[in-house]
XYZ file of C-alpha atoms in Angstrom:
526
model
C 77.051 128.819 144.887
C 77.526 131.504 147.560
C 78.759 134.865 146.335
C 81.844 136.589 147.707
C 80.618 140.160 147.279
C 81.372 143.509 148.817
C 78.825 142.908 151.556
C 81.124 140.357 153.161
C 83.519 141.588 155.887
C 86.658 143.302 154.680
C 88.805 140.911 156.681
C 87.906 138.112 154.251
C 89.483 140.100 151.424
C 92.536 140.861 153.572
C 92.834 137.191 154.531
C 92.733 136.144 150.876
C 95.408 138.688 149.933
C 97.703 137.557 152.749
C 97.220 133.878 151.886
C 97.782 134.493 148.182
C 100.963 136.517 148.823
C 102.344 133.923 151.241
C 101.745 131.060 148.819
C 103.001 132.984 145.821
C 106.174 134.133 147.575
C 107.046 130.556 148.586
C 106.219 128.909 145.254
C 105.275 131.539 142.699
C 106.715 132.118 139.220
C 109.762 133.868 140.647
C 110.483 130.809 142.816
C 110.154 128.515 139.833
C 112.489 130.768 137.875
C 115.140 130.309 140.548
C 116.902 127.021 141.262
C 114.521 126.284 144.171
C 111.861 125.216 141.660
C 108.894 124.045 143.796
C 106.616 121.514 142.154
C 103.331 123.441 142.374
C 101.802 126.885 142.697
C 99.088 126.704 145.381
C 98.297 130.403 144.963
C 96.850 129.501 141.564
C 94.352 127.135 143.184
C 93.408 129.737 145.796
C 92.851 132.338 143.076
C 90.736 129.948 141.022
C 88.607 129.101 144.053
C 87.960 132.816 144.593
C 86.831 133.116 140.974
C 84.526 130.098 141.405
C 82.955 131.707 144.451
C 82.630 135.281 143.204
C 82.950 135.210 139.420
C 83.926 138.516 137.794
C 83.572 140.282 141.166
C 86.889 138.680 142.171
C 88.937 140.440 139.452
C 89.906 143.618 141.425
C 90.836 141.684 144.567
C 92.768 139.092 142.589
C 94.663 141.768 140.646
C 95.551 143.622 143.855
C 96.883 140.438 145.493
C 98.922 139.544 142.396
C 100.434 143.052 142.207
C 101.404 142.987 145.879
C 103.020 139.572 145.526
C 104.950 140.666 142.417
C 106.101 143.807 144.222
C 107.306 141.978 147.337
C 109.222 139.285 145.418
C 109.746 140.427 141.821
C 110.748 137.802 139.291
C 113.269 140.280 137.831
C 114.355 142.857 140.445
C 116.221 144.876 137.808
C 113.052 145.222 135.723
C 110.170 146.047 138.110
C 107.771 146.843 135.272
C 108.244 143.441 133.640
C 108.035 141.747 137.044
C 104.723 143.444 137.739
C 103.417 142.432 134.328
C 104.369 138.785 134.861
C 102.656 138.887 138.258
C 99.406 140.092 136.666
C 99.718 137.672 133.743
C 97.750 134.734 135.249
C 94.815 136.861 136.482
C 92.816 136.820 133.189
C 93.614 133.135 132.813
C 92.179 132.349 136.259
C 89.081 134.351 135.365
C 88.661 132.477 132.082
C 89.109 129.032 133.675
C 86.753 129.955 136.505
C 84.085 131.194 134.077
C 84.295 127.936 132.116
C 84.054 125.848 135.280
C 81.119 127.853 136.631
C 79.286 127.197 133.401
C 80.200 123.594 132.620
C 81.324 122.144 135.984
C 79.281 123.852 138.716
C 79.636 122.983 142.380
C 81.508 119.746 143.004
C 80.937 118.350 139.503
C 84.721 118.508 138.972
C 85.194 115.383 141.057
C 81.756 113.789 140.973
C 82.765 111.591 138.030
C 85.783 110.677 135.951
C 84.405 112.732 133.072
C 84.157 115.778 135.327
C 87.707 115.298 136.613
C 89.158 114.890 133.127
C 87.277 117.962 131.877
C 88.506 119.956 134.856
C 92.106 118.726 134.401
C 91.935 119.637 130.723
C 90.729 123.166 131.503
C 93.441 123.647 134.121
C 96.132 122.258 131.816
C 95.150 124.370 128.817
C 94.954 127.505 130.953
C 98.299 126.757 132.581
C 99.937 126.135 129.218
C 98.603 129.434 127.903
C 100.023 131.242 130.919
C 103.310 129.344 130.653
C 103.643 130.253 126.988
C 103.238 133.948 127.716
C 105.429 133.812 130.835
C 108.318 131.958 129.219
C 108.215 134.188 126.143
C 108.172 137.414 128.179
C 111.178 136.352 130.275
C 113.125 135.050 127.300
C 114.294 138.558 126.419
C 115.457 139.301 129.978
C 119.245 138.928 130.314
C 118.936 137.538 133.851
C 116.714 134.720 132.620
C 118.689 133.798 129.521
C 120.575 131.028 131.336
C 117.419 128.936 131.716
C 116.113 127.228 128.555
C 112.721 128.435 127.323
C 111.219 124.919 127.282
C 112.274 124.217 130.861
C 110.747 127.481 132.068
C 107.546 126.712 130.142
C 107.338 123.159 131.532
C 107.917 124.121 135.149
C 105.371 126.918 135.026
C 102.658 124.834 133.305
C 103.017 121.820 135.589
C 103.162 123.880 138.779
C 100.086 125.932 137.824
C 98.112 122.795 136.924
C 99.070 121.019 140.159
C 98.171 124.052 142.260
C 94.711 124.282 140.729
C 93.962 120.559 140.872
C 94.896 120.177 144.537
C 93.976 123.471 146.207
C 90.532 124.019 144.656
C 88.999 120.810 146.123
C 90.747 121.439 149.448
C 89.171 124.904 149.627
C 85.769 123.569 148.634
C 85.884 120.707 151.130
C 86.935 122.993 153.972
C 85.037 126.195 153.174
C 81.776 124.911 151.665
C 79.355 124.111 154.471
C 77.607 121.393 152.456
C 80.881 119.482 151.957
C 82.853 120.242 155.105
C 81.137 117.881 157.549
C 81.439 114.821 155.297
C 85.057 115.640 154.437
C 86.148 116.046 158.047
C 84.265 112.923 159.086
C 86.130 110.868 156.501
C 89.646 112.074 157.275
C 89.300 112.383 161.071
C 90.543 108.817 161.596
C 93.834 107.215 162.556
C 94.377 105.967 159.015
C 94.894 109.543 157.867
C 97.825 110.023 160.219
C 99.258 106.674 159.100
C 99.358 107.464 155.386
C 100.609 111.003 156.041
C 103.532 109.539 158.020
C 104.177 107.089 155.194
C 104.301 109.960 152.672
C 106.831 111.799 154.839
C 109.040 108.708 155.200
C 109.040 107.960 151.474
C 109.861 111.585 150.643
C 112.690 111.601 153.159
C 114.275 108.685 151.318
C 113.364 109.645 147.752
C 114.597 113.247 147.799
C 118.152 112.165 148.594
C 118.679 111.279 144.945
C 117.476 112.713 141.616
C 114.102 111.511 140.370
C 115.276 109.249 137.530
C 117.764 107.457 139.802
C 115.586 106.900 142.868
C 112.922 104.209 142.696
C 111.643 105.374 146.079
C 109.624 108.097 144.316
C 107.344 105.461 142.847
C 106.495 104.201 146.320
C 104.484 107.414 146.777
C 101.638 105.785 144.862
C 101.088 103.450 147.834
C 99.917 106.050 150.399
C 97.985 107.903 147.690
C 96.191 104.732 146.603
C 95.628 103.777 150.258
C 94.044 107.136 151.066
C 91.901 107.166 147.924
C 90.730 103.568 148.288
C 89.735 103.998 151.927
C 88.416 107.560 151.998
C 87.513 108.321 148.388
C 88.165 111.754 146.957
C 88.511 113.225 150.456
C 91.482 110.971 151.177
C 93.003 111.485 147.728
C 92.907 115.269 148.108
C 94.358 115.123 151.628
C 97.206 112.840 150.549
C 97.906 114.930 147.444
C 98.059 118.087 149.556
C 100.525 116.453 151.944
C 102.618 115.186 149.032
C 102.802 118.564 147.292
C 103.528 120.369 150.540
C 106.219 117.867 151.494
C 108.043 118.160 148.188
C 107.771 121.962 148.340
C 109.309 122.082 151.817
C 112.139 119.861 150.617
C 112.608 121.963 147.482
C 112.923 125.175 149.501
C 116.127 123.775 150.957
C 119.344 123.906 148.898
C 118.637 121.566 146.003
C 121.431 119.265 144.934
C 119.768 118.354 141.653
C 117.942 121.472 140.342
C 118.029 120.173 136.783
C 115.930 117.169 137.838
C 113.075 119.186 139.364
C 110.903 118.984 136.204
C 111.011 115.190 136.582
C 109.816 115.505 140.168
C 107.110 117.965 139.098
C 105.737 115.634 136.434
C 105.901 112.569 138.673
C 104.055 114.249 141.538
C 101.383 115.632 139.187
C 100.875 112.184 137.638
C 100.575 110.575 141.067
C 98.075 113.239 142.124
C 95.824 112.661 139.105
C 96.079 108.883 139.601
C 94.996 109.253 143.210
C 92.069 111.420 142.168
C 90.919 108.833 139.629
C 90.961 106.126 142.311
C 89.162 108.404 144.772
C 86.408 109.214 142.304
C 85.954 105.526 141.484
C 85.561 104.777 145.207
C 83.066 107.629 145.658
C 81.033 106.516 142.641
C 80.958 102.946 143.961
C 79.946 104.206 147.411
C 77.104 106.277 145.961
C 75.927 103.316 143.876
C 76.013 101.115 146.982
C 74.013 103.673 148.964
C 71.465 103.991 146.167
C 71.155 100.212 145.921
C 70.719 99.996 149.683
C 67.974 102.601 149.509
C 66.311 100.726 146.636
C 66.451 97.486 148.560
C 65.037 99.211 151.613
C 62.137 100.632 149.608
C 61.506 97.255 148.025
C 61.615 95.656 151.459
C 59.087 98.222 152.598
C 56.803 97.106 149.774
C 57.205 93.472 150.742
C 56.689 94.383 154.393
C 53.490 96.231 153.538
C 51.945 92.938 152.457
C 52.987 91.267 155.695
C 51.747 94.223 157.723
C 48.397 94.167 155.920
C 48.087 90.496 156.772
C 49.188 91.161 160.355
C 46.745 94.061 160.792
C 43.826 92.196 159.264
C 43.137 90.144 162.384
C 43.200 92.984 164.962
C 41.189 95.263 162.673
C 38.602 92.543 162.083
C 38.485 91.861 165.803
C 38.069 95.579 166.548
C 35.154 95.705 164.154
C 33.503 92.684 165.765
C 34.034 93.944 169.323
C 32.820 97.396 168.339
C 29.623 95.975 166.906
C 29.155 93.883 170.053
C 29.587 96.975 172.232
C 27.028 98.845 170.141
C 24.467 96.020 170.531
C 25.102 95.743 174.261
C 24.595 99.486 174.706
C 21.368 99.410 172.660
C 20.007 96.562 174.791
C 21.314 98.019 178.015
C 23.343 94.872 178.396
C 25.504 93.516 181.109
C 28.136 96.020 182.235
C 30.700 93.242 182.809
C 30.258 92.021 179.219
C 30.644 95.580 177.949
C 33.851 96.066 179.939
C 35.193 92.757 178.649
C 34.515 93.794 175.058
C 36.185 97.177 175.607
C 39.247 95.521 177.151
C 39.447 93.210 174.139
C 39.249 96.210 171.812
C 42.103 97.899 173.710
C 44.208 94.751 173.460
C 43.622 94.444 169.715
C 44.379 98.130 169.157
C 47.646 97.726 171.085
C 48.505 94.750 168.899
C 47.917 96.824 165.769
C 49.943 99.708 167.217
C 52.845 97.356 167.912
C 52.891 96.193 164.290
C 52.890 99.785 163.045
C 55.624 100.706 165.542
C 57.877 97.960 164.215
C 57.230 99.125 160.671
C 58.090 102.727 161.582
C 61.296 101.635 163.331
C 62.324 99.640 160.282
C 61.759 102.616 157.963
C 63.795 104.881 160.247
C 66.691 102.642 161.294
C 66.327 99.285 159.557
C 66.444 97.531 162.939
C 64.551 94.375 163.871
C 62.468 93.611 166.947
C 63.341 90.099 168.119
C 61.006 87.908 170.138
C 60.616 84.127 170.659
C 58.371 82.699 167.917
C 56.884 79.263 167.620
C 58.196 77.596 164.484
C 54.906 75.787 163.918
C 52.803 78.942 164.314
C 55.111 80.925 162.011
C 55.109 78.378 159.179
C 51.444 77.414 159.429
C 50.363 81.053 159.630
C 52.278 81.972 156.490
C 51.029 78.904 154.610
C 47.418 79.491 155.677
C 47.395 82.889 153.970
C 48.105 81.148 150.640
C 45.688 78.239 151.056
C 42.790 79.847 149.195
C 44.985 81.110 146.346
C 46.642 77.713 145.956
C 43.268 75.932 145.840
C 41.970 78.384 143.232
C 44.977 77.587 140.992
C 44.665 73.845 141.466
C 47.867 73.671 143.535
C 48.181 71.219 146.395
C 49.716 73.042 149.374
C 51.008 70.519 151.900
C 52.368 71.520 155.294
C 54.289 68.749 156.987
C 54.397 67.969 160.712
C 56.092 70.667 162.757
C 58.411 70.294 165.720
C 57.708 72.252 168.883
C 60.696 74.549 168.398
C 61.183 78.292 168.595
C 63.301 80.965 166.951
C 64.285 84.416 168.164
C 63.161 86.634 165.323
C 61.043 89.491 163.999
C 57.751 87.884 163.024
C 56.841 90.451 160.383
C 60.185 90.190 158.622
C 60.255 86.380 158.618
C 56.721 86.370 157.257
C 58.025 88.525 154.405
C 60.547 85.794 153.582
C 58.008 82.952 153.756
C 55.394 84.866 151.781
C 57.957 85.674 149.106
C 59.091 82.065 148.762
C 55.511 80.745 148.675
C 54.504 83.397 146.157
C 57.439 82.454 143.912
C 56.473 78.798 144.132
C 52.866 79.536 143.163
C 53.975 81.657 140.217
C 56.361 78.929 139.058
C 53.512 76.410 139.041
C 51.132 78.763 137.251
C 52.906 78.148 133.944
C 52.907 74.342 134.226
C 51.086 72.458 131.432
C 47.717 70.843 132.182
C 48.026 67.390 133.692
C 51.360 68.053 135.360
C 51.609 67.693 139.129
C 51.176 71.023 140.938
C 52.348 70.686 144.480
C 54.064 72.828 147.122
C 55.496 71.092 150.170
C 56.387 73.059 153.289
C 58.166 71.312 156.123
C 60.503 72.223 158.963
C 62.829 70.548 161.408
C 65.661 70.897 163.892
C 69.304 70.137 163.218
C 71.315 70.554 166.400
C 71.365 74.230 167.347
C 69.567 75.205 164.143
C 66.042 75.037 162.816
C 65.273 74.820 159.129
C 62.280 75.531 156.923
C 62.096 74.055 153.436
C 59.741 75.061 150.633
C 59.750 72.784 147.578
C 57.577 72.894 144.466
C 57.142 70.659 141.424
C 57.709 73.476 138.959
C 60.309 73.692 136.176
C 63.160 74.304 138.622
C 66.017 76.799 138.439
C 68.395 76.973 135.481
C 72.042 76.329 136.286
C 73.236 79.712 135.014
C 70.715 81.473 137.269
C 71.184 79.250 140.311
C 74.639 80.649 141.133
C 73.335 84.256 141.068
C 69.825 83.592 142.368
C 70.117 85.810 145.448
C 71.834 88.754 143.773
C 69.787 91.948 143.317
C 68.009 92.321 139.961
C 68.314 88.609 139.081
C 64.783 87.311 138.527
C 63.197 84.098 137.301
C 60.148 86.088 136.169
C 60.076 88.232 133.041
C 58.189 90.963 134.916
C 60.110 90.656 138.188
C 62.523 93.208 139.591
C 64.782 90.548 141.049
C 64.717 92.044 144.554
C 62.478 89.613 146.469
C 65.072 86.880 147.012
C 67.848 89.413 147.645
C 65.721 91.032 150.343
C 64.780 87.634 151.774
C 68.410 86.585 152.024
C 69.307 89.890 153.688
C 66.550 89.451 156.281
C 67.552 85.846 157.049
C 71.231 86.808 157.371
C 70.253 89.666 159.695
C 68.700 87.006 161.932
C 71.979 85.047 161.909
C 70.729 82.455 159.438
C 71.127 81.442 155.825
C 68.861 81.218 152.787
C 70.036 78.695 150.198
C 68.836 76.662 147.236
C 69.200 72.887 147.367
C 70.219 70.838 144.330
C 67.462 69.021 142.481
C 65.279 68.977 139.374
C 62.700 71.209 141.059
C 63.111 74.368 143.115
C 63.874 73.715 146.790
C 64.576 76.742 149.018
C 65.863 76.234 152.535
C 65.912 78.704 155.434
C 68.271 77.953 158.333
C 67.967 79.909 161.596
C 69.460 79.617 165.081
C 67.135 77.699 167.384
C 65.868 79.475 170.467
C 64.993 76.233 172.283
C 65.480 72.504 171.805
C 63.251 70.202 169.770
C 60.266 68.526 171.359
C 57.296 66.414 170.395
C 55.686 66.623 166.998
C 52.504 68.718 166.809
């Protein structure tokens, strides 16, 4: 974590002091002692962020800012010494909370998981309660403060300190940490943000007209908070919470008709804030899991594609070897120059074919995009089946390819070969465990149905259990004890990317069907 040391420009220290004083004057302990009673203390969050950035180095600057704030707006004007002491009171508490967070919750671990958030909230609450206990006890002996009950003063202080830390620290980190700022701004720089901020303002305008226990409108504030958190994760939850706290504070700075009800508002707003954070963290965790799964699927697809690429490169590489040998013999014999040029041109063509395959693979790794081109349905199916002919014969499996229609599809050949190779491989493995004497047969056929072409691969294996059939294409669901359960999920994703569908047909045996948009009409059988 970057250090905020003396080498940094002096204006950063001055900016912190000015910000701390401004926030403390508007909602500090002296404001909570009065009937204004704001619901949070954002200066506490700013101070804690400074401690997180600089550690013990922040103590002198933090103490100076607290003393200035206590001098400008003393909690007890008649007792300047006690006012100064109460202003300095939270400084060691901020240092202690910051030291604990730097050790146990470094970086953004506070809101990376629910456990981190709860640990952070517990630290902030315990620290705030310790400060509130000392603050309320110190002011209890002051005659000017005797009119306010000790428990009320304790409650307001503790809740406001906790809310200030929970909201302001992530806001500062999101905005001031370079590693987090870009993602945060990208998430909230949308029209939805303005919409839920307007909704918060409208609800507050209605709710604050009546005391908290009597106005059900307060509970409508969960809607924009949940909306922001569900759509934008922790970034949205923090933004909405900041708007909510700021809105209630602005309203509270006006003459308050129900000062005795402010603790209810404080507790409600704090509860809503924590609820929004919990939703935001759940959304972020789900988003990270989705991204990790997508990366896993992409890597697994790369593995499947490697097999198709190896098959695709085998022909041009073999041809290059043959043409190269022919060129060598022609040169040794002093052969015909026209034949030599023809062989060289063939080598160039085969090398370009290999380069095109590798280019498509590289583009897939980088962007996940497909390269579409018209493909003959017959060539696609027969080419994929031919690569399994020897393996099927070695296992005693009859591989039958039915008559093909002269149809075409607009597709990426390499990716569709991945699908066909995966389905044929699964069929062969299903038949490998069949008892001796049982029929071992794989039938591959294709046809045209209106504007669609279909490819069907059926085997005489044990079939697919009913409890697995419904989840067959989900990631990590496998029919094989050693399988990862990604092959069919990847295959379905590829087919759907081509605008088609991969499905399993009912029956005693396994029948997989690929449906794709036709690129041209059906013709004669070949």
